XYZ file of C-alpha atoms in Angstrom:
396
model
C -2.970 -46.203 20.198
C -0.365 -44.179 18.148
C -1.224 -42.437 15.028
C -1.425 -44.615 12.000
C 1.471 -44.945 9.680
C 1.628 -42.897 6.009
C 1.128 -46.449 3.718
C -1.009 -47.909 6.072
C -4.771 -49.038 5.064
C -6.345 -46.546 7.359
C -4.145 -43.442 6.520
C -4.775 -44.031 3.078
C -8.395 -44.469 3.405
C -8.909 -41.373 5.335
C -6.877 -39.352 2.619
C -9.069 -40.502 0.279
C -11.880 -39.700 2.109
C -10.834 -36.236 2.120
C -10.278 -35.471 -1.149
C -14.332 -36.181 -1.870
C -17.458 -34.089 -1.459
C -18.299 -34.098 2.514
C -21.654 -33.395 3.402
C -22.687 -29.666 3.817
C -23.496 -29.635 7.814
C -20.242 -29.872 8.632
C -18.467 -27.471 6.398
C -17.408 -24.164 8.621
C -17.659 -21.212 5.768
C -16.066 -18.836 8.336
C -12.820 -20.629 8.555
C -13.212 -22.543 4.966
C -12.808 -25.772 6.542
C -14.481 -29.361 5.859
C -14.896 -31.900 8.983
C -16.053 -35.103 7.777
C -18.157 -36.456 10.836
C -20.404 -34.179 13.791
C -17.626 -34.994 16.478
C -14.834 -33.209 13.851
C -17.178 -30.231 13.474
C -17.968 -30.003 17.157
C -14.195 -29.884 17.812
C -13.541 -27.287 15.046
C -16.125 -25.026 16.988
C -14.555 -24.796 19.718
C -11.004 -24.104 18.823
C -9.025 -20.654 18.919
C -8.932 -19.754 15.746
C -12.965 -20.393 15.570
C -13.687 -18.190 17.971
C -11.669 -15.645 16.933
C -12.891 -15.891 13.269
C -16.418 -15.262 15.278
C -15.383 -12.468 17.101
C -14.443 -10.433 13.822
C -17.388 -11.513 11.808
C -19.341 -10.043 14.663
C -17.816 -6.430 14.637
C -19.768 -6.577 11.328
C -22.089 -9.473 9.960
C -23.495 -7.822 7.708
C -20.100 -7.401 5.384
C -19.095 -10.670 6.008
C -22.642 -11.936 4.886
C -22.402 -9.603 1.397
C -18.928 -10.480 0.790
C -20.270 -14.077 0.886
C -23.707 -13.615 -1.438
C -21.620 -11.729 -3.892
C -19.298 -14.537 -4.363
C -22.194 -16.939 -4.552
C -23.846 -15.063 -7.138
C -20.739 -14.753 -9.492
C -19.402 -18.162 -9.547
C -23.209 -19.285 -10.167
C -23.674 -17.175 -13.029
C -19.976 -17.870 -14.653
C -20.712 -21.820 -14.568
C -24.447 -21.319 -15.970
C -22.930 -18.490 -18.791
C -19.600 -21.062 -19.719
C -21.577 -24.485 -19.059
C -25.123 -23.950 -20.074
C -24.673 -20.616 -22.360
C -28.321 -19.189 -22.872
C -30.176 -22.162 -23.028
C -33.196 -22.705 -20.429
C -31.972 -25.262 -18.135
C -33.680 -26.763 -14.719
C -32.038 -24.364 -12.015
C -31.093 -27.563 -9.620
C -29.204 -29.298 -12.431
C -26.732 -26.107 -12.537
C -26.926 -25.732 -8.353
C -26.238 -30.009 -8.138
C -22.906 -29.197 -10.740
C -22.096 -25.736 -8.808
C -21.557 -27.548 -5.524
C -19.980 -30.652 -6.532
C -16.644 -27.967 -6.463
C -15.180 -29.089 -3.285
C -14.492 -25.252 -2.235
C -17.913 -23.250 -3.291
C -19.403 -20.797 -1.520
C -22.250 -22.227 0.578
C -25.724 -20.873 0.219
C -26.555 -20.732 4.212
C -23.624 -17.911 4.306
C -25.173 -15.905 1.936
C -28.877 -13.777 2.089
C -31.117 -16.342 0.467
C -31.949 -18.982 2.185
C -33.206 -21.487 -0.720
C -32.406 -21.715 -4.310
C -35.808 -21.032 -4.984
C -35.336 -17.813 -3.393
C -32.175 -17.149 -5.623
C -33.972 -18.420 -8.566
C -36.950 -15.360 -7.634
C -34.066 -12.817 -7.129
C -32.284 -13.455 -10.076
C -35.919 -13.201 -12.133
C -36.344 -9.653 -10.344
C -33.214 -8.411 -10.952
C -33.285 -9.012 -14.833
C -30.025 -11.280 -14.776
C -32.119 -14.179 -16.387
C -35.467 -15.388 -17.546
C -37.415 -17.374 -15.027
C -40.192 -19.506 -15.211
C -42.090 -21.926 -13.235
C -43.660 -25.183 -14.335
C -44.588 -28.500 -12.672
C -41.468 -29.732 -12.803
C -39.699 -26.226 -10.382
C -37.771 -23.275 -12.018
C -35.967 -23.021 -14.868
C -33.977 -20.408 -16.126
C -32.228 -18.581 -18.963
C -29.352 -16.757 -18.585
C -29.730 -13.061 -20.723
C -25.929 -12.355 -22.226
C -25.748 -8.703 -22.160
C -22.171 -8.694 -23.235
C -21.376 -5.788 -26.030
C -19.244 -8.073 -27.826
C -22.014 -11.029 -27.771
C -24.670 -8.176 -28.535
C -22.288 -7.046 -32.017
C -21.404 -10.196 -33.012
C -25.257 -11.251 -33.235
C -26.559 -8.132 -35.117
C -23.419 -9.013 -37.537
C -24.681 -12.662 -37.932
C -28.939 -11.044 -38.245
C -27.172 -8.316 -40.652
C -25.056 -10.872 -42.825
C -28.456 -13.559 -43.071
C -31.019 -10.475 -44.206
C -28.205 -9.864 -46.712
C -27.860 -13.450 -47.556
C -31.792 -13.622 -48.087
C -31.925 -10.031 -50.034
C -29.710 -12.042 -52.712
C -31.662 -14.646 -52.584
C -34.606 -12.528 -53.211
C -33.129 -11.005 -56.359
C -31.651 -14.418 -57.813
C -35.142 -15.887 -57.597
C -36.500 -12.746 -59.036
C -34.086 -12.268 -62.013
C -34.802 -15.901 -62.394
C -38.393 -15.832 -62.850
C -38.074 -12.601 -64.783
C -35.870 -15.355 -67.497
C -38.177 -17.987 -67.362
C -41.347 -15.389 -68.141
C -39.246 -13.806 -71.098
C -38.176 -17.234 -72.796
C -41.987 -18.238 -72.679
C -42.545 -14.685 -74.548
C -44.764 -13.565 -71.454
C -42.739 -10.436 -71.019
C -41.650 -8.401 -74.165
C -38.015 -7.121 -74.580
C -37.967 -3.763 -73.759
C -36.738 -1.288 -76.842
C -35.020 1.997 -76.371
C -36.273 5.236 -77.078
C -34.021 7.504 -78.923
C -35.174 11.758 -78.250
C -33.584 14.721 -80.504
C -31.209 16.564 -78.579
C -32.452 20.247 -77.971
C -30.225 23.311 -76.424
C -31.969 25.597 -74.214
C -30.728 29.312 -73.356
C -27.970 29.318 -76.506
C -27.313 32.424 -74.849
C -26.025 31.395 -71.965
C -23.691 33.198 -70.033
C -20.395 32.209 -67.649
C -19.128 35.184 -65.441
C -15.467 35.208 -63.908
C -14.605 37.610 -61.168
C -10.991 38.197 -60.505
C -9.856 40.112 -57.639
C -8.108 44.147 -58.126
C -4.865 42.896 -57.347
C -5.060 39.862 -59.117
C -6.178 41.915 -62.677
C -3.025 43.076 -64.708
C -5.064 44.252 -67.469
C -7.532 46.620 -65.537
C -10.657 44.750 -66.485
C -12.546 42.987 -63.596
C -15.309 41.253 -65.092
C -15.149 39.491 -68.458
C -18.726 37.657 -70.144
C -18.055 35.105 -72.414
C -20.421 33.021 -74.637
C -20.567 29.459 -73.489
C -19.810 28.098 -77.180
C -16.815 29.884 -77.724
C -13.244 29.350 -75.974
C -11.513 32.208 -73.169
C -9.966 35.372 -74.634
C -6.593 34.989 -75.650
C -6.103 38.546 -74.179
C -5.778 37.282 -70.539
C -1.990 36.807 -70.118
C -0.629 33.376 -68.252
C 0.816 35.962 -65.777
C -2.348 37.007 -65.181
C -3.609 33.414 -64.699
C -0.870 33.014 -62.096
C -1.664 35.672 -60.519
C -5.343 35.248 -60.147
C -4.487 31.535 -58.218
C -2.297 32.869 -55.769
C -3.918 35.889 -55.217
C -4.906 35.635 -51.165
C -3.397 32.199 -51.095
C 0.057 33.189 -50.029
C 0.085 35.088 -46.767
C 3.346 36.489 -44.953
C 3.843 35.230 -41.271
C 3.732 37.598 -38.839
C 6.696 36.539 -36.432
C 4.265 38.592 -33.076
C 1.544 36.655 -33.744
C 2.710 33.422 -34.242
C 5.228 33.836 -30.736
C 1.669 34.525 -29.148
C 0.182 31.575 -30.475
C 3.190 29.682 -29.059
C 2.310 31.325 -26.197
C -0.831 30.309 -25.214
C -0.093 26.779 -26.314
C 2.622 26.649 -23.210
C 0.316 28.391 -20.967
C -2.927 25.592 -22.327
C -0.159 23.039 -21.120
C 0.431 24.437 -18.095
C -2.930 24.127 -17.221
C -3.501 20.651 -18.311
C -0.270 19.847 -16.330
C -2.039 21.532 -13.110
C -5.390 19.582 -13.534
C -3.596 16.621 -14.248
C -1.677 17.308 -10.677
C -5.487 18.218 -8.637
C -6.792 15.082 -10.004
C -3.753 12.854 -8.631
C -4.293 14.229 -5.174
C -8.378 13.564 -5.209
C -7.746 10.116 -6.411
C -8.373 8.253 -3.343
C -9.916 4.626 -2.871
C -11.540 3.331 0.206
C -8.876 0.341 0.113
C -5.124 0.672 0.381
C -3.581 -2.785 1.589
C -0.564 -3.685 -0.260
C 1.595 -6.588 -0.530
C 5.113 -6.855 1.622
C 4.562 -3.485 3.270
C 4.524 -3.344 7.543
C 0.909 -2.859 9.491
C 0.099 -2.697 12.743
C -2.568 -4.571 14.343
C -5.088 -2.006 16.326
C -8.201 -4.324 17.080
C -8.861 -5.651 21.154
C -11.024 -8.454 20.181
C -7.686 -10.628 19.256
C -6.384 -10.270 22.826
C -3.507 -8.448 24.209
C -1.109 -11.009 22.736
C -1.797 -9.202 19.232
C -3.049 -5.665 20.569
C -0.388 -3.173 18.595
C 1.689 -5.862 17.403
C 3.481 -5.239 13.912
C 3.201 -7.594 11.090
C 4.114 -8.109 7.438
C 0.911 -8.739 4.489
C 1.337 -12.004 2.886
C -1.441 -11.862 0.602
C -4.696 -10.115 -0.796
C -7.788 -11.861 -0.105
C -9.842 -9.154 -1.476
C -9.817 -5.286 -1.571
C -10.121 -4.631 2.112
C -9.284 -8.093 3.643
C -5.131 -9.688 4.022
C -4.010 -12.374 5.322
C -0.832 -10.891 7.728
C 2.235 -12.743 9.449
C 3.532 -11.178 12.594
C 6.709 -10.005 13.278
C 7.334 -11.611 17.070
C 5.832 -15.243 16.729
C 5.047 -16.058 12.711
C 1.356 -16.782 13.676
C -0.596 -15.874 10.531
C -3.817 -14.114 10.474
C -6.786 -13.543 8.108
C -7.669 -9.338 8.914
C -10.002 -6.914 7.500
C -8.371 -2.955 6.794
C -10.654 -2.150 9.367
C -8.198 -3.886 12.540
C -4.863 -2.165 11.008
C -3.252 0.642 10.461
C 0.155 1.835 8.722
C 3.212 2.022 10.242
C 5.509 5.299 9.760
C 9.378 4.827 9.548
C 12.321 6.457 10.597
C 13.516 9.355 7.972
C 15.426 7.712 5.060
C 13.821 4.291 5.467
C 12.020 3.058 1.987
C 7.959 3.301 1.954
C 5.212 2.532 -0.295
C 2.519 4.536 -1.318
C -0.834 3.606 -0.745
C -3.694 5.615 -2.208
C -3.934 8.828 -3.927
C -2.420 9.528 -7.343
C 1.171 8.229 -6.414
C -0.505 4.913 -5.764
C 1.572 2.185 -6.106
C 5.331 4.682 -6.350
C 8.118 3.524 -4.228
C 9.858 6.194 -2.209
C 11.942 7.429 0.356
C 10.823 9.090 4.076
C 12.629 12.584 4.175
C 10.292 13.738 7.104
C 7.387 14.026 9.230
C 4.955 16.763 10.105
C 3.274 15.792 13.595
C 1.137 18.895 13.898
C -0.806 17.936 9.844
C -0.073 14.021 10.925
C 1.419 14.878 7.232
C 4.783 13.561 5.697
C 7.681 14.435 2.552
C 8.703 11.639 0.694
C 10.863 11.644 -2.330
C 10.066 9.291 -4.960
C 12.859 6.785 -6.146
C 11.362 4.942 -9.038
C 9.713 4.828 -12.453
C 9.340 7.813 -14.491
C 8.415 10.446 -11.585
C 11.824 9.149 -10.108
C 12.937 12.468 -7.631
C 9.582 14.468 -7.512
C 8.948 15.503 -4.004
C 5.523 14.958 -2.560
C 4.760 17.070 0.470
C 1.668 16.693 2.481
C 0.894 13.066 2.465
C -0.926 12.030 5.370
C -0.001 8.909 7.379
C -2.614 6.779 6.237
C -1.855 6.965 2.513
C 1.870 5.016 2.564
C 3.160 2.146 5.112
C 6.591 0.945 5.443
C 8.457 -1.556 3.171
C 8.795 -5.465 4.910
């Protein structure tokens, strides 16, 4: 029989069928793909690009398998934090709404093998409160967030306030009620005589030598009378700007300026050691050219060049060869970059030019080093010398 047309019954009922939740046997989480029936799955496992998702999950399971728990764990603890908040809700009610998402992460990919299991670990780990009863787990997610944390001692901080004026209406009006029934007697004020001690009192002012005009350096007054009229204003003026005004010296401020250059200098130099140490264990990029080194793909893609498409994560991209088009899901691990001729446009990679566009001037075999000259943004012309070939790829 030929395949069945677009608008016909059974093309429209197996579209349908598609779109819905399929049952979890027959879900590949390798490949990310859904077979509705065993014969679909069976089929699926034995096709190329299967096997060859097998072969690279084999060079190391164990990445593959934390890659896979980690996603698990964060997409179950966003829907329980935005759905469920920090409530204590039944742990299958928020697994039953988790995997009704058509693409979730399946638990048999990751390390635990039953929700239970998850349920423990998260307990153990401190991520939420868990308890058992008769009726299974439930948990309670704990919202460590510093905002969440702030804005709850604001709202403890602004109630205790809200209850201390409580507290002192209620007081002030039972302190009313108790004085209009003449329990509590006005209270009176108490007048005392006003008594001076030590008339003789005295206030010193000490003026400097070379503020005095007069030649006297101490005067004592009595604190009831007023200051001697004998102290000229000049004298005054003199006295307040006495050590106040200062005259530059024009050596010592050139050596200040001095060792403010030199202080910038060496923040300029630290700045410049801690671009070169600032390397990541990743470095794929979009649009730039790798080259495939891995033997488990066959000869037909054994050193062939190809363009990244997209990010999947930090060390895995999803690449497009050059020759044939065929696209490929790769970790970092199966490629390597690709160095172009002098004058052909590159992209850094890692270290602290990360991310700067620039031009090949040349290549040092013997250091497996290179010079580039960068072309954009505001470093636009610096030349960077000793960049080794894994830390900038050639521009697709």
């Amino acid at each position: 029989m030929g395949k069945a047309d677009f608008l016909s019954p059974k093309a429209i009922a197996n579209r349908i069928k598609s779109k819905g939740l399929q049952k979890l046997r027959w879900y590949c989480q390798m490949c990310q793909k859904q077979c509705r029936d065993e014969n679909g799955f069976k089929c699926h496992c034995m096709s190329e690009s299967h096997q060859k998702q097998l072969l690279l999950a084999s060079e190391n399971p164990q990445q593959f398998m934390d890659y896979f728990s980690e996603e698990f764990r964060n997409e179950f603890l966003e829907l329980l934090k935005r759905r469920f908040g920090t409530k204590r809700v039944h742990n299958n009610i928020v697994y039953n709404e988790y995997i009704s998402h058509r693409e979730h992460v399946h638990m048999n990919a990751t390390q635990w093998e039953t929700l239970t299991d998850f349920t423990k670990w998260l307990g153990r780990e401190g991520v939420c409160k868990v308890d058992e009863t008769p009726k299974g787990w439930y948990i309670q997610y704990i919202d460590r967030d510093p905002e969440t944390i702030k804005r709850q001692e604001e709202l403890e901080k602004k109630k205790k306030q809200d209850l201390d004026d409580e507290e002192r209406i209620a007081k002030f009006i039972e302190e009313q009620v108790k004085r209009g029934k003449g329990e509590v007697e006005p209270e009176t004020p108490v007048y005392t005589e006003l008594n001076r001690q030590n008339e003789e009192e005295l206030v010193a002012f000490n003026l400097s030598k070379a503020a005095s005009t007069s030649g006297a350096s101490r005067y004592f007054l009595n604190s009831s009378s007023s200051l001697s009229s004998s102290l000229s204003s000049n004298a005054l003026k003199s006295a307040a700007l006495s050590g106040a005004v200062k005259r530059k010296d024009p050596v010592q401020s050139q050596s200040k300026e001095k060792k403010k250059k030199s202080a910038l200098d060496e923040i300029i130099e630290m700045e410049e050691k801690k671009k070169k140490t600032e390397i990541t264990d990743y470095w794929l990029q979009p649009d730039i050219v790798v080259k495939i080194v891995t033997k488990k793909l066959g000869d037909g893609y054994h050193k062939k060049k190809a363009v990244v498409k997209e990010l999947v994560d930090k060390y895995t991209a999803i690449v497009k060869l050059i020759d044939s088009g065929d696209k490929l899901k790769l970790d970092q691990t199966h490629l390597e970059t690709v160095i172009p001729a002098p004058g052909k446009k590159v992209l850094v990679l890692n270290g602290g030019y990360k991310g700067h566009y620039g031009l090949l001037e040349s290549v040092k075999e013997k250091s497996f080093s290179a010079t580039i000259v960068i072309d954009s943004g505001p470093l636009k012309g610096r030349k960077v010398e000793g960049l080794p070939y894994e830390h900038f790829s050639k521009v697709a």
